[in-house]
Amino acid sequence: MITKEKKINIMEETKNTNIENTINADHGEISHEATIYAEPIGHIGNFPITNALLTSWIAVLIIVSVVFILNRKLCERPKGFQNFFEMILDGAFSLCDQVTGSRKLTLKLFPLAFAIFFFVLINNWLGILPLGGFGLIEIGEHGKSFIPFIRSGTADVNTTLAMSVISVIGANIFGILSIGIWKTFNKYVNIKALGSVATKFRKDKSVVIVGPITFFVGILELIGEFAKVASLSFRLFGNVFAGEVLLLAMSAILAYGLPVPFLFLEVFVGLIQAFIFAILVLVYFSIASQDHEEHDESNERGHAHA
Amino acid sequence: MDSIITTFHIDWKIVIAQALNFGIVFAVLFYFAIKPLHKLMQERSTKIEKGIDDAKTNADLLKATTEEYEKAIAKARIEANEIFDKNKKEAEKKKAEILEQAQKEMIETIENGKKIIEAERVKMLGEVKNEVAGLVLQATEKVLAEKNK
């Protein structure tokens, strides 16, 4: 699709003006379709810089500058910006407490969840900005096509995949650190359950059935980890990309006024998706830090007492 | 899997770049926003707790002090009353004494006066008697002298 032919810089007033119509008669028909992948707008060596990557860099820049403004004005008597941030932090802490169940765990996991939330949120919202109207016109195999400079960082599977891989691997590392490598390993390849068939057979005959089933459930959990990566990345990508397509479609029907309610919807969707991603990561981490075996054993002991 | 990679243009270079982006965001947020802010908030909440505790002890202290003060004032008032009453009684006693003394003195003075007046009268009467006797004598002498002439 992308060929390195002649590129002409053009500027449009807004992204919402039109999808597939002519901007300039001299250049002929320019395709404005939303592609499912992020398109490169430049190269450094053989490293492609896609519009989504550029947007992510802008998001990083925004977050870093916000943090440094906050950090410089940090004082014991909060005012303005710091007050707002503290309010968010306080609310987010109590929300995390509800998920993790303990303040100690919250303090460990909160920074990651909050970083995910903030990064995804800024990326989502950057895609809604009308700055998408600035871009390149590229002459490809299907004629001229418009490539915007700005595309939601999260409307690119590369971004969401990176974040979900970090989250799932991070959750497992966190699990190893909190309950040990042996227990984490047994969650997926449950050697303990298989071994219990031999050790507990005299006490309880049903272990012949339960043991292999538990082992199989462990394998399912292993598959589940990959499913987590897929579901996390494609949920976020799908929602944000669908939002972009929706906005383009609406502005194609009527560029003035009609996209406005959908812009509000996308602001909301961006917030909700960032929130969902962060909360899910928090849940994965807190599940990984819990010891299932211990829970079961204490339950068994409870039953024995009863 | 290959179809997914080609459809979505999954490029490991970009995945790593995005992971790096997220890493920067995480590190900056953690070290420059969440960590110092949380520390600050905790410090403040401990300070506030201490302040509230201090205020409580201060209030208790103030209450105790006020009670003591009121007790002392009440005691002082009672003592003052006692002293006042005592003084009043003494004063009245003294007044009565002085009055009595004055009366006595007055009576004495009156009696003395009477005695003096009496003595004076007796003295005067004696003198008058003497004088009258002298006059009678002189008169008698004169009458006798005339008769003898």
Coordinates of C-alpha atoms in Angstrom, one line a residue:
Chain A
M1 CA 0.0 0.0 0.0
I2 CA 2.6 2.4 1.0
T3 CA 5.1 3.3 -1.7
K4 CA 7.8 5.9 -1.4
E5 CA 6.6 7.9 -4.3
K6 CA 6.1 11.6 -4.4
K7 CA 4.6 13.0 -1.3
I8 CA 2.9 16.4 -1.2
N9 CA 2.3 18.2 2.0
I10 CA -1.1 19.6 2.2
M11 CA -3.1 21.2 5.0
E12 CA -6.8 20.9 5.4
E13 CA -8.9 22.9 7.7
T14 CA -10.4 19.9 9.5
K15 CA -10.4 16.2 9.3
N16 CA -14.2 16.3 9.4
T17 CA -14.7 18.1 6.1
N18 CA -14.8 15.1 3.9
I19 CA -13.7 11.5 3.4
E20 CA -13.7 10.9 -0.2
N21 CA -13.9 13.9 -2.3
T22 CA -11.6 16.1 -4.2
I23 CA -9.6 18.8 -2.4
N24 CA -7.8 20.1 -5.3
A25 CA -8.8 19.4 -8.9
D26 CA -5.1 19.4 -10.0
H27 CA -4.4 16.4 -7.8
G28 CA -7.4 14.4 -8.8
E29 CA -9.4 12.1 -6.4
I30 CA -7.9 11.8 -3.0
S31 CA -9.0 8.8 -0.9
H32 CA -9.8 9.6 2.7
E33 CA -10.6 6.2 4.0
A34 CA -9.6 5.2 7.5
T35 CA -7.2 2.4 7.4
I36 CA -7.2 -0.3 10.0
Y37 CA -3.4 0.2 10.5
A38 CA -1.3 3.3 11.3
E39 CA 0.3 4.6 8.2
P40 CA 3.9 5.7 8.2
I41 CA 4.5 9.4 7.7
G42 CA 8.3 9.2 7.6
H43 CA 11.3 7.0 8.2
I44 CA 14.4 7.2 10.3
G45 CA 16.7 4.7 8.6
N46 CA 14.5 1.7 8.2
F47 CA 12.5 2.6 11.3
P48 CA 9.0 3.6 10.2
I49 CA 7.4 6.5 12.0
T50 CA 3.7 6.0 11.9
N51 CA 1.2 8.7 12.7
A52 CA 0.1 6.7 15.7
L53 CA 3.7 6.6 17.0
L54 CA 3.9 10.4 16.5
T55 CA 0.7 10.9 18.5
S56 CA 2.1 8.7 21.2
W57 CA 5.2 10.8 21.4
I58 CA 3.0 13.9 21.7
A59 CA 1.1 12.2 24.4
V60 CA 4.3 11.4 26.3
L61 CA 5.4 15.0 25.9
I62 CA 2.1 16.2 27.2
I63 CA 2.2 13.9 30.2
V64 CA 5.8 14.7 31.0
S65 CA 5.2 18.4 30.9
V66 CA 2.1 18.1 33.0
V67 CA 4.0 16.1 35.6
F68 CA 6.9 18.6 35.7
I69 CA 4.6 21.5 36.1
L70 CA 2.9 19.7 38.9
N71 CA 6.3 18.6 40.4
R72 CA 7.6 22.2 40.4
K73 CA 4.6 23.6 42.2
L74 CA 4.4 20.9 44.8
C75 CA 3.9 22.4 48.2
E76 CA 2.3 21.4 51.4
R77 CA -0.7 23.7 51.1
P78 CA -2.2 22.5 47.9
K79 CA -3.8 25.0 45.5
G80 CA -5.2 24.8 42.0
F81 CA -3.6 22.2 39.9
Q82 CA -2.1 20.2 42.8
N83 CA -5.5 20.2 44.5
F84 CA -7.1 18.7 41.4
F85 CA -4.4 16.1 41.1
E86 CA -4.7 15.2 44.8
M87 CA -8.4 14.8 44.5
I88 CA -7.9 12.4 41.6
L89 CA -5.2 10.5 43.5
D90 CA -7.4 10.2 46.5
G91 CA -10.4 9.0 44.5
A92 CA -8.3 6.6 42.5
F93 CA -6.8 5.2 45.7
S94 CA -10.1 4.3 47.2
L95 CA -11.3 2.8 43.8
C96 CA -8.1 0.7 43.7
D97 CA -8.8 -0.4 47.3
Q98 CA -12.1 -1.8 46.1
V99 CA -10.4 -3.9 43.4
T100 CA -7.3 -5.1 45.3
G101 CA -8.9 -5.4 48.7
S102 CA -6.0 -4.0 50.6
R103 CA -4.2 -0.6 50.8
K104 CA -0.8 -2.3 50.8
L105 CA -1.5 -3.9 47.4
T106 CA -3.0 -0.7 46.1
L107 CA 0.2 1.2 46.9
K108 CA 2.2 -1.3 44.9
L109 CA -0.1 -1.5 41.9
F110 CA -1.5 2.0 41.7
P111 CA 1.4 3.7 39.9
L112 CA 1.2 1.2 37.0
A113 CA -2.6 1.3 36.7
F114 CA -2.6 5.1 36.9
A115 CA 0.2 5.4 34.2
I116 CA -1.8 3.1 32.0
F117 CA -4.9 5.1 32.5
F118 CA -3.2 8.4 31.8
F119 CA -1.3 7.3 28.8
V120 CA -4.3 5.6 27.2
L121 CA -6.6 8.5 28.0
I122 CA -4.3 11.1 26.4
N123 CA -3.8 8.9 23.4
N124 CA -7.5 8.3 23.0
W125 CA -8.3 12.0 23.2
L126 CA -5.6 13.1 20.9
G127 CA -7.3 11.2 18.2
I128 CA -10.4 13.2 18.6
L129 CA -8.7 16.5 18.0
P130 CA -9.4 18.1 14.6
L131 CA -5.6 18.2 14.0
G132 CA -6.2 15.0 12.1
G133 CA -6.9 17.3 9.2
F134 CA -3.1 18.0 8.8
G135 CA -1.4 15.3 6.8
L136 CA 0.3 14.1 3.7
I137 CA -1.1 13.1 0.4
E138 CA 0.5 10.0 -0.9
I139 CA 0.3 8.5 -4.3
G140 CA -0.1 4.8 -3.8
E141 CA -1.2 1.9 -6.0
H142 CA -4.9 2.8 -5.6
G143 CA -4.4 6.5 -6.5
K144 CA -3.9 9.4 -4.1
S145 CA -4.7 8.9 -0.5
F146 CA -4.7 11.2 2.5
I147 CA -2.6 10.3 5.5
P148 CA -3.2 12.4 8.7
F149 CA -0.3 13.2 10.9
I150 CA -2.4 12.5 14.0
R151 CA -4.0 9.2 14.7
S152 CA -5.0 8.0 18.1
G153 CA -2.0 6.1 19.5
T154 CA -4.4 3.5 20.7
A155 CA -6.0 3.1 17.3
D156 CA -2.9 1.1 16.3
V157 CA -2.6 -2.5 17.4
N158 CA 1.1 -2.0 17.9
T159 CA 0.5 0.3 20.8
T160 CA -2.3 -1.7 22.5
L161 CA -0.3 -4.9 21.9
A162 CA 2.8 -3.4 23.6
M163 CA 0.8 -2.3 26.6
S164 CA -1.1 -5.5 27.0
V165 CA 2.1 -7.6 26.7
I166 CA 3.7 -5.4 29.3
S167 CA 0.7 -5.8 31.6
V168 CA 0.3 -9.6 31.3
I169 CA 4.1 -10.2 31.6
G170 CA 4.2 -7.7 34.4
A171 CA 1.3 -9.4 36.2
N172 CA 3.1 -12.7 36.1
I173 CA 6.4 -11.2 37.3
F174 CA 4.5 -9.6 40.1
G175 CA 2.9 -13.0 40.9
I176 CA 6.3 -14.6 41.0
L177 CA 7.6 -11.9 43.3
S178 CA 4.6 -12.1 45.7
I179 CA 3.8 -15.8 45.9
G180 CA 7.0 -17.4 44.5
I181 CA 8.0 -18.9 41.2
W182 CA 6.9 -22.5 42.2
K183 CA 3.3 -21.5 43.0
T184 CA 3.1 -19.3 39.9
F185 CA 4.4 -22.1 37.7
N186 CA 1.9 -24.5 39.3
K187 CA -1.0 -22.1 38.4
Y188 CA -0.3 -23.0 34.7
V189 CA 1.4 -26.3 34.7
N190 CA -0.1 -27.9 37.7
I191 CA 2.4 -30.5 38.7
K192 CA 1.2 -30.3 42.3
A193 CA -2.3 -31.4 41.3
L194 CA -0.9 -34.4 39.3
G195 CA 1.3 -35.3 42.3
S196 CA -1.6 -35.1 44.7
V197 CA -3.1 -38.0 42.8
A198 CA -0.4 -40.2 44.2
T199 CA 0.0 -38.7 47.6
K200 CA -3.6 -38.1 48.6
F201 CA -5.1 -41.2 46.9
R202 CA -5.4 -43.2 50.2
K203 CA -7.2 -40.4 52.0
D204 CA -9.5 -39.4 49.2
K205 CA -10.3 -41.5 46.1
S206 CA -11.9 -38.7 44.2
V207 CA -8.5 -37.1 43.7
V208 CA -8.1 -39.5 40.7
I209 CA -10.7 -37.3 38.9
V210 CA -10.0 -34.0 40.5
G211 CA -6.2 -34.0 40.0
P212 CA -6.2 -34.3 36.2
I213 CA -9.1 -31.8 35.9
T214 CA -7.1 -29.3 38.0
F215 CA -4.1 -29.9 35.8
F216 CA -6.2 -29.3 32.7
V217 CA -7.6 -26.1 34.3
G218 CA -4.0 -24.9 34.7
I219 CA -3.4 -25.4 31.0
L220 CA -6.6 -23.4 30.3
E221 CA -5.2 -20.6 32.5
L222 CA -2.0 -20.7 30.4
I223 CA -4.1 -20.2 27.3
G224 CA -6.0 -17.6 29.2
E225 CA -2.9 -15.5 29.6
F226 CA -2.6 -15.2 25.8
A227 CA -6.3 -14.6 25.6
K228 CA -5.8 -11.7 28.0
V229 CA -3.2 -10.2 25.7
A230 CA -5.5 -10.5 22.8
S231 CA -8.6 -9.2 24.6
L232 CA -6.8 -6.3 26.2
S233 CA -5.2 -5.1 23.0
F234 CA -8.1 -5.7 20.6
R235 CA -10.7 -4.3 23.0
L236 CA -8.9 -1.0 23.2
F237 CA -7.9 -0.9 19.6
G238 CA -11.4 -1.8 18.4
N239 CA -13.1 0.8 20.4
V240 CA -10.9 3.7 19.5
F241 CA -10.6 2.7 15.8
A242 CA -14.3 2.3 15.6
G243 CA -14.7 5.7 17.1
E244 CA -12.4 7.2 14.4
V245 CA -14.4 5.4 11.6
L246 CA -17.6 6.6 13.2
L247 CA -16.5 10.2 13.2
L248 CA -15.3 10.0 9.6
A249 CA -18.6 8.3 8.5
M250 CA -20.7 11.0 10.3
S251 CA -18.7 13.8 8.8
A252 CA -19.1 12.2 5.4
I253 CA -22.8 12.3 5.7
L254 CA -22.9 15.9 6.9
A255 CA -19.7 17.7 8.0
Y256 CA -21.4 20.5 10.0
G257 CA -23.1 19.7 13.3
L258 CA -23.8 16.0 12.8
P259 CA -20.4 14.7 14.2
V260 CA -20.8 16.8 17.4
P261 CA -22.8 14.3 19.5
F262 CA -20.4 11.6 18.3
L263 CA -17.4 13.7 19.3
F264 CA -18.9 13.8 22.8
L265 CA -19.5 10.1 22.6
E266 CA -15.9 9.6 21.7
V267 CA -14.6 11.7 24.6
F268 CA -16.7 9.5 26.8
V269 CA -15.6 6.3 25.1
G270 CA -11.9 7.4 25.4
L271 CA -12.3 7.9 29.1
I272 CA -14.2 4.6 29.6
Q273 CA -11.7 2.5 27.6
A274 CA -8.8 4.0 29.5
F275 CA -10.5 3.3 32.7
I276 CA -11.4 -0.3 31.7
F277 CA -7.8 -1.1 30.6
A278 CA -6.4 0.2 33.8
I279 CA -8.9 -1.6 36.0
L280 CA -8.4 -4.9 34.1
V281 CA -4.6 -4.6 34.5
L282 CA -5.2 -3.9 38.2
V283 CA -7.4 -7.0 38.5
Y284 CA -4.8 -9.2 36.6
F285 CA -2.1 -8.0 39.0
S286 CA -4.1 -8.6 42.1
I287 CA -5.2 -12.0 40.9
A288 CA -1.6 -12.9 40.1
S289 CA -0.5 -11.9 43.7
Q290 CA -3.1 -14.2 45.3
D291 CA -2.4 -17.7 46.3
H292 CA -5.2 -20.0 45.1
E293 CA -3.9 -23.1 46.9
E294 CA -3.7 -21.5 50.3
H295 CA -7.3 -20.3 49.8
D296 CA -8.5 -23.8 49.0
E297 CA -6.6 -25.4 51.8
S298 CA -8.0 -23.0 54.4
N299 CA -11.4 -23.7 53.0
E300 CA -10.8 -27.5 53.4
R301 CA -9.7 -26.9 56.9
G302 CA -12.8 -24.9 57.6
H303 CA -14.9 -27.8 56.2
A304 CA -13.0 -30.3 58.3
H305 CA -13.8 -28.3 61.4
A306 CA -17.4 -28.1 60.5
Chain B
M1 CA -1.1 -15.3 12.9
D2 CA 0.6 -14.0 9.8
S3 CA -2.7 -12.6 8.5
I4 CA -3.2 -10.7 11.7
I5 CA 0.3 -9.3 11.4
T6 CA -0.1 -8.2 7.8
T7 CA -3.7 -6.9 8.4
F8 CA -2.8 -4.8 11.4
H9 CA 0.8 -4.0 10.2
I10 CA 2.2 -5.2 13.5
D11 CA 5.8 -4.2 13.5
W12 CA 8.0 -5.2 16.5
K13 CA 10.0 -2.1 16.1
I14 CA 7.0 0.0 16.7
V15 CA 5.7 -2.3 19.5
I16 CA 9.0 -1.8 21.3
A17 CA 8.9 2.0 20.6
Q18 CA 5.4 2.2 22.1
A19 CA 6.5 0.0 25.1
L20 CA 9.4 2.5 25.6
N21 CA 6.9 5.4 25.4
F22 CA 4.8 3.8 28.1
G23 CA 7.9 3.1 30.2
I24 CA 8.8 6.8 30.1
V25 CA 5.2 7.8 31.1
F26 CA 5.2 5.2 33.9
A27 CA 8.7 6.3 35.2
V28 CA 7.9 10.0 35.0
L29 CA 4.5 9.6 36.6
F30 CA 5.8 7.4 39.3
Y31 CA 9.0 9.3 40.3
F32 CA 7.8 12.9 39.8
A33 CA 4.1 12.8 40.5
I34 CA 2.7 9.9 42.4
K35 CA 5.6 9.2 44.8
P36 CA 6.2 12.8 46.0
L37 CA 2.5 13.7 46.0
H38 CA 1.6 10.6 48.0
K39 CA 4.4 11.3 50.4
L40 CA 3.2 14.9 50.8
M41 CA -0.4 13.8 51.3
Q42 CA 0.6 11.3 54.0
E43 CA 2.8 13.9 55.8
R44 CA 0.0 16.3 55.7
S45 CA -2.5 13.8 57.0
T46 CA -0.2 12.9 59.9
K47 CA 0.3 16.6 60.6
I48 CA -3.5 17.2 60.6
E49 CA -4.0 14.2 62.9
K50 CA -1.4 15.6 65.3
G51 CA -3.0 19.0 65.0
I52 CA -6.4 17.6 65.9
D53 CA -4.9 15.7 68.9
D54 CA -3.1 18.9 70.0
A55 CA -6.3 20.9 69.8
K56 CA -8.1 18.2 71.9
T57 CA -5.4 18.3 74.6
N58 CA -5.4 22.1 74.5
A59 CA -9.2 22.2 74.9
D60 CA -8.9 19.8 77.9
L61 CA -6.2 21.9 79.4
L62 CA -8.2 25.1 78.9
K63 CA -11.2 23.5 80.5
A64 CA -9.2 22.3 83.5
T65 CA -7.6 25.7 83.9
T66 CA -10.9 27.5 83.7
E67 CA -12.3 25.2 86.3
E68 CA -9.4 25.8 88.6
Y69 CA -9.6 29.5 88.0
E70 CA -13.3 29.5 88.9
K71 CA -12.7 27.5 92.0
A72 CA -10.0 29.9 93.1
I73 CA -12.2 32.8 92.5
A74 CA -15.1 31.3 94.4
K75 CA -12.8 30.5 97.3
A76 CA -11.4 34.0 97.3
R77 CA -14.9 35.4 97.3
I78 CA -15.9 33.3 100.3
E79 CA -12.7 34.3 102.2
A80 CA -13.3 38.0 101.3
N81 CA -16.8 37.7 102.7
E82 CA -15.6 36.1 105.8
I83 CA -13.0 38.8 106.4
F84 CA -15.6 41.5 105.6
D85 CA -18.1 40.0 108.1
K86 CA -15.4 39.7 110.8
N87 CA -14.4 43.3 110.3
K88 CA -17.9 44.4 110.3
K89 CA -18.6 42.7 113.7
E90 CA -15.5 44.1 115.2
A91 CA -16.3 47.5 113.9
E92 CA -19.8 47.3 115.4
K93 CA -18.3 46.1 118.7
K94 CA -15.9 49.0 118.8
K95 CA -18.6 51.4 117.9
A96 CA -20.7 50.2 120.8
E97 CA -17.7 50.5 123.1
I98 CA -17.0 54.0 122.0
L99 CA -20.6 54.9 122.4
E100 CA -20.7 53.5 125.9
Q101 CA -17.5 55.3 126.8
A102 CA -18.8 58.5 125.4
Q103 CA -22.0 58.1 127.4
K104 CA -20.1 57.5 130.6
E105 CA -17.9 60.4 130.0
M106 CA -20.8 62.6 129.3
I107 CA -22.5 61.5 132.5
E108 CA -19.3 62.1 134.4
T109 CA -18.9 65.5 132.9
I110 CA -22.5 66.4 133.8
E111 CA -22.1 65.2 137.3
N112 CA -18.9 67.2 137.7
G113 CA -20.6 70.2 136.4
K114 CA -23.4 69.8 138.9
K115 CA -20.9 69.5 141.7
I116 CA -19.0 72.5 140.6
I117 CA -22.2 74.5 140.3
E118 CA -23.3 73.3 143.8
A119 CA -20.0 74.2 145.3
E120 CA -20.1 77.6 143.6
R121 CA -23.6 78.2 144.9
V122 CA -22.6 77.3 148.5
K123 CA -19.6 79.5 148.2
M124 CA -21.7 82.3 146.8
L125 CA -24.3 81.9 149.5
G126 CA -21.6 82.1 152.2
E127 CA -20.3 85.2 150.6
V128 CA -23.7 86.7 150.4
K129 CA -24.4 85.8 154.0
N130 CA -21.1 87.5 155.0
E131 CA -21.9 90.5 153.0
V132 CA -25.4 90.7 154.3
A133 CA -24.1 90.4 157.9
G134 CA -21.5 93.1 157.3
L135 CA -24.2 95.4 155.8
V136 CA -26.5 94.7 158.7
L137 CA -23.7 95.5 161.0
Q138 CA -22.9 98.7 159.3
A139 CA -26.5 99.7 159.2
T140 CA -27.0 98.9 162.7
E141 CA -23.9 100.9 163.6
K142 CA -25.2 103.9 161.6
V143 CA -28.6 103.6 163.2
L144 CA -27.1 103.5 166.6
A145 CA -24.8 106.5 165.8
E146 CA -27.7 108.6 164.8
K147 CA -29.7 107.7 167.8
N148 CA -26.8 108.6 170.0
K149 CA -26.4 112.0 168.5

